[in-house]
Each structure stands twice: as structure tokens, then as C-alpha cells.
PDB file of C-alpha atoms in Angstrom:
ATOM      1  CA  MET A   1     -60.721   4.850 -13.876  1.00  0.00           C
ATOM      2  CA  THR A   2     -60.967   4.228 -10.177  1.00  0.00           C
ATOM      3  CA  LEU A   3     -59.686   1.080  -8.567  1.00  0.00           C
ATOM      4  CA  PRO A   4     -62.249  -1.305  -7.134  1.00  0.00           C
ATOM      5  CA  VAL A   5     -62.603  -1.420  -3.388  1.00  0.00           C
ATOM      6  CA  LEU A   6     -61.426  -4.790  -2.130  1.00  0.00           C
ATOM      7  CA  THR A   7     -62.352  -6.499   1.063  1.00  0.00           C
ATOM      8  CA  PRO A   8     -59.428  -7.432   3.313  1.00  0.00           C
ATOM      9  CA  GLU A   9     -59.832 -11.084   2.258  1.00  0.00           C
ATOM     10  CA  GLN A  10     -59.753 -10.187  -1.444  1.00  0.00           C
ATOM     11  CA  ARG A  11     -56.713  -7.985  -0.907  1.00  0.00           C
ATOM     12  CA  GLN A  12     -54.895 -10.759   0.951  1.00  0.00           C
ATOM     13  CA  ALA A  13     -55.751 -13.281  -1.784  1.00  0.00           C
ATOM     14  CA  ALA A  14     -54.434 -10.888  -4.442  1.00  0.00           C
ATOM     15  CA  LEU A  15     -51.202 -10.377  -2.505  1.00  0.00           C
ATOM     16  CA  VAL A  16     -50.695 -14.143  -2.175  1.00  0.00           C
ATOM     17  CA  LYS A  17     -51.361 -14.652  -5.895  1.00  0.00           C
ATOM     18  CA  ALA A  18     -48.885 -11.897  -6.824  1.00  0.00           C
ATOM     19  CA  THR A  19     -46.222 -13.362  -4.553  1.00  0.00           C
ATOM     20  CA  GLU A  20     -46.671 -16.806  -6.103  1.00  0.00           C
ATOM     21  CA  ALA A  21     -46.353 -15.336  -9.601  1.00  0.00           C
ATOM     22  CA  ARG A  22     -43.127 -13.489  -8.681  1.00  0.00           C
ATOM     23  CA  GLN A  23     -41.665 -16.637  -7.136  1.00  0.00           C
ATOM     24  CA  ALA A  24     -42.524 -18.692 -10.228  1.00  0.00           C
ATOM     25  CA  ARG A  25     -40.841 -16.131 -12.511  1.00  0.00           C
ATOM     26  CA  ALA A  26     -37.788 -16.044 -10.235  1.00  0.00           C
ATOM     27  CA  ALA A  27     -37.557 -19.848 -10.331  1.00  0.00           C
ATOM     28  CA  LEU A  28     -37.613 -19.837 -14.144  1.00  0.00           C
ATOM     29  CA  LEU A  29     -34.915 -17.161 -14.252  1.00  0.00           C
ATOM     30  CA  ALA A  30     -32.813 -19.194 -11.796  1.00  0.00           C
ATOM     31  CA  LYS A  31     -33.096 -22.235 -14.095  1.00  0.00           C
ATOM     32  CA  LEU A  32     -31.992 -20.072 -17.007  1.00  0.00           C
ATOM     33  CA  LYS A  33     -29.070 -18.713 -14.997  1.00  0.00           C
ATOM     34  CA  SER A  34     -27.940 -22.193 -13.916  1.00  0.00           C
ATOM     35  CA  GLY A  35     -28.170 -23.547 -17.466  1.00  0.00           C
ATOM     36  CA  ASP A  36     -30.996 -26.006 -16.759  1.00  0.00           C
ATOM     37  CA  ILE A  37     -32.948 -24.413 -19.623  1.00  0.00           C
ATOM     38  CA  SER A  38     -31.755 -22.388 -22.589  1.00  0.00           C
ATOM     39  CA  LEU A  39     -33.083 -19.074 -23.818  1.00  0.00           C
ATOM     40  CA  ALA A  40     -34.719 -20.865 -26.765  1.00  0.00           C
ATOM     41  CA  GLU A  41     -36.474 -23.269 -24.388  1.00  0.00           C
ATOM     42  CA  LEU A  42     -37.695 -20.349 -22.295  1.00  0.00           C
ATOM     43  CA  PHE A  43     -39.035 -18.625 -25.422  1.00  0.00           C
ATOM     44  CA  ASP A  44     -40.780 -21.848 -26.511  1.00  0.00           C
ATOM     45  CA  ARG A  45     -42.666 -22.272 -23.233  1.00  0.00           C
ATOM     46  CA  ASP A  46     -46.381 -21.627 -23.567  1.00  0.00           C
ATOM     47  CA  ASP A  47     -47.273 -20.824 -19.965  1.00  0.00           C
ATOM     48  CA  GLU A  48     -48.228 -17.470 -18.483  1.00  0.00           C
ATOM     49  CA  THR A  49     -45.251 -17.483 -16.118  1.00  0.00           C
ATOM     50  CA  ALA A  50     -42.738 -17.445 -18.960  1.00  0.00           C
ATOM     51  CA  LYS A  51     -44.759 -15.000 -21.035  1.00  0.00           C
ATOM     52  CA  LYS A  52     -44.747 -12.418 -18.228  1.00  0.00           C
ATOM     53  CA  ILE A  53     -40.941 -12.313 -17.821  1.00  0.00           C
ATOM     54  CA  LYS A  54     -39.315  -9.195 -19.233  1.00  0.00           C
ATOM     55  CA  VAL A  55     -36.912  -9.932 -22.085  1.00  0.00           C
ATOM     56  CA  SER A  56     -34.217  -7.783 -20.467  1.00  0.00           C
ATOM     57  CA  GLN A  57     -34.455  -9.843 -17.248  1.00  0.00           C
ATOM     58  CA  ALA A  58     -34.136 -13.090 -19.190  1.00  0.00           C
ATOM     59  CA  LEU A  59     -31.064 -11.855 -21.063  1.00  0.00           C
ATOM     60  CA  ARG A  60     -29.418 -10.538 -17.890  1.00  0.00           C
ATOM     61  CA  ALA A  61     -29.936 -13.946 -16.259  1.00  0.00           C
ATOM     62  CA  LEU A  62     -27.537 -15.455 -18.792  1.00  0.00           C
ATOM     63  CA  SER A  63     -23.864 -15.535 -17.825  1.00  0.00           C
ATOM     64  CA  GLY A  64     -21.756 -12.835 -19.415  1.00  0.00           C
ATOM     65  CA  ILE A  65     -24.682 -10.550 -20.213  1.00  0.00           C
ATOM     66  CA  GLY A  66     -25.208  -7.433 -18.148  1.00  0.00           C
ATOM     67  CA  PRO A  67     -27.567  -4.497 -18.567  1.00  0.00           C
ATOM     68  CA  THR A  68     -25.528  -2.821 -21.329  1.00  0.00           C
ATOM     69  CA  LYS A  69     -25.057  -5.937 -23.450  1.00  0.00           C
ATOM     70  CA  ALA A  70     -28.714  -6.929 -22.951  1.00  0.00           C
ATOM     71  CA  ALA A  71     -29.827  -3.478 -24.140  1.00  0.00           C
ATOM     72  CA  ALA A  72     -27.562  -3.728 -27.196  1.00  0.00           C
ATOM     73  CA  LEU A  73     -28.846  -7.206 -28.086  1.00  0.00           C
ATOM     74  CA  MET A  74     -32.438  -6.046 -27.747  1.00  0.00           C
ATOM     75  CA  GLU A  75     -31.809  -2.972 -29.877  1.00  0.00           C
ATOM     76  CA  ARG A  76     -30.235  -5.071 -32.654  1.00  0.00           C
ATOM     77  CA  ALA A  77     -33.209  -7.437 -32.567  1.00  0.00           C
ATOM     78  CA  GLY A  78     -35.698  -4.543 -32.617  1.00  0.00           C
ATOM     79  CA  VAL A  79     -37.114  -5.293 -29.168  1.00  0.00           C
ATOM     80  CA  ASP A  80     -38.409  -2.493 -26.940  1.00  0.00           C
ATOM     81  CA  ASP A  81     -36.825  -2.402 -23.481  1.00  0.00           C
ATOM     82  CA  ARG A  82     -40.219  -2.899 -21.778  1.00  0.00           C
ATOM     83  CA  ARG A  83     -41.213  -5.921 -23.874  1.00  0.00           C
ATOM     84  CA  ARG A  84     -42.119  -9.199 -22.220  1.00  0.00           C
ATOM     85  CA  ILE A  85     -41.419 -12.637 -23.684  1.00  0.00           C
ATOM     86  CA  GLY A  86     -45.077 -13.182 -24.564  1.00  0.00           C
ATOM     87  CA  GLY A  87     -45.009 -10.077 -26.773  1.00  0.00           C
ATOM     88  CA  LEU A  88     -42.034 -11.087 -28.895  1.00  0.00           C
ATOM     89  CA  GLY A  89     -42.433 -11.895 -32.545  1.00  0.00           C
ATOM     90  CA  THR A  90     -40.937 -14.951 -34.232  1.00  0.00           C
ATOM     91  CA  GLN A  91     -38.138 -12.986 -35.891  1.00  0.00           C
ATOM     92  CA  GLN A  92     -37.277 -11.169 -32.659  1.00  0.00           C
ATOM     93  CA  ARG A  93     -37.036 -14.491 -30.798  1.00  0.00           C
ATOM     94  CA  ARG A  94     -34.857 -15.961 -33.543  1.00  0.00           C
ATOM     95  CA  LYS A  95     -32.502 -12.944 -33.574  1.00  0.00           C
ATOM     96  CA  LEU A  96     -32.089 -12.978 -29.790  1.00  0.00           C
ATOM     97  CA  VAL A  97     -31.421 -16.727 -29.648  1.00  0.00           C
ATOM     98  CA  GLU A  98     -28.882 -16.468 -32.483  1.00  0.00           C
ATOM     99  CA  ALA A  99     -27.138 -13.509 -30.827  1.00  0.00           C
ATOM    100  CA  VAL A 100     -26.848 -15.337 -27.510  1.00  0.00           C
ATOM    101  CA  SER A 101     -25.752 -18.614 -29.128  1.00  0.00           C
ATOM    102  CA  ALA A 102     -23.006 -17.007 -31.184  1.00  0.00           C
TER     103      ALA A 102
END
């Protein structure tokens, strides 16, 4: 499948939209890191910004959890390393929240 040819204006608009989306995800992760919201609250959000965050990024934003511990938590919960929050099942969300809370 070939990519559509975009006009310079369309390309610029797409770049601006992508930048805004990245900044919104970064802001949510910063709130998670600072403790303003919990992992459960992040999982409960019903907006596209939260749904597009990778689970591994969300776990690594929590204090005391690095790449290795995040990978172990995800493996125990049965979550693929490329999964995003919007693609998590109810049981996977519950297992991750319980593991982080304990």
C-alpha cells in the first residue's frame, strides 16, 4: 500500500497534530510519575490520549519500576510488551494494578 501524497499544508497539519498528541501523553505520564493520578485512574480514563500510551511506559513512569521490573509485571499479567492501555483486558488491568499496589 502506498502512502498518500500530502500537500505541504496537510503535512504541516499532521505534524502539529502528532506533536500535540505526544505532548498530551507526556503530560499524563508526568502526572502518573508525580503521583497526581494512580495507575488505576489512568486505566479507567476513557480518552484516546490515555488509550494510546504503551503499558510499559506507564509502568516505568511509576517510582521504583524500571524496564526489567515492568517487563516482569507485564509477563505475569499476560500482557504483550507492545500493548497499549486501550488494548488491555479487564483481568490484565486488575492484575497490573494489584501488582503495583502490593
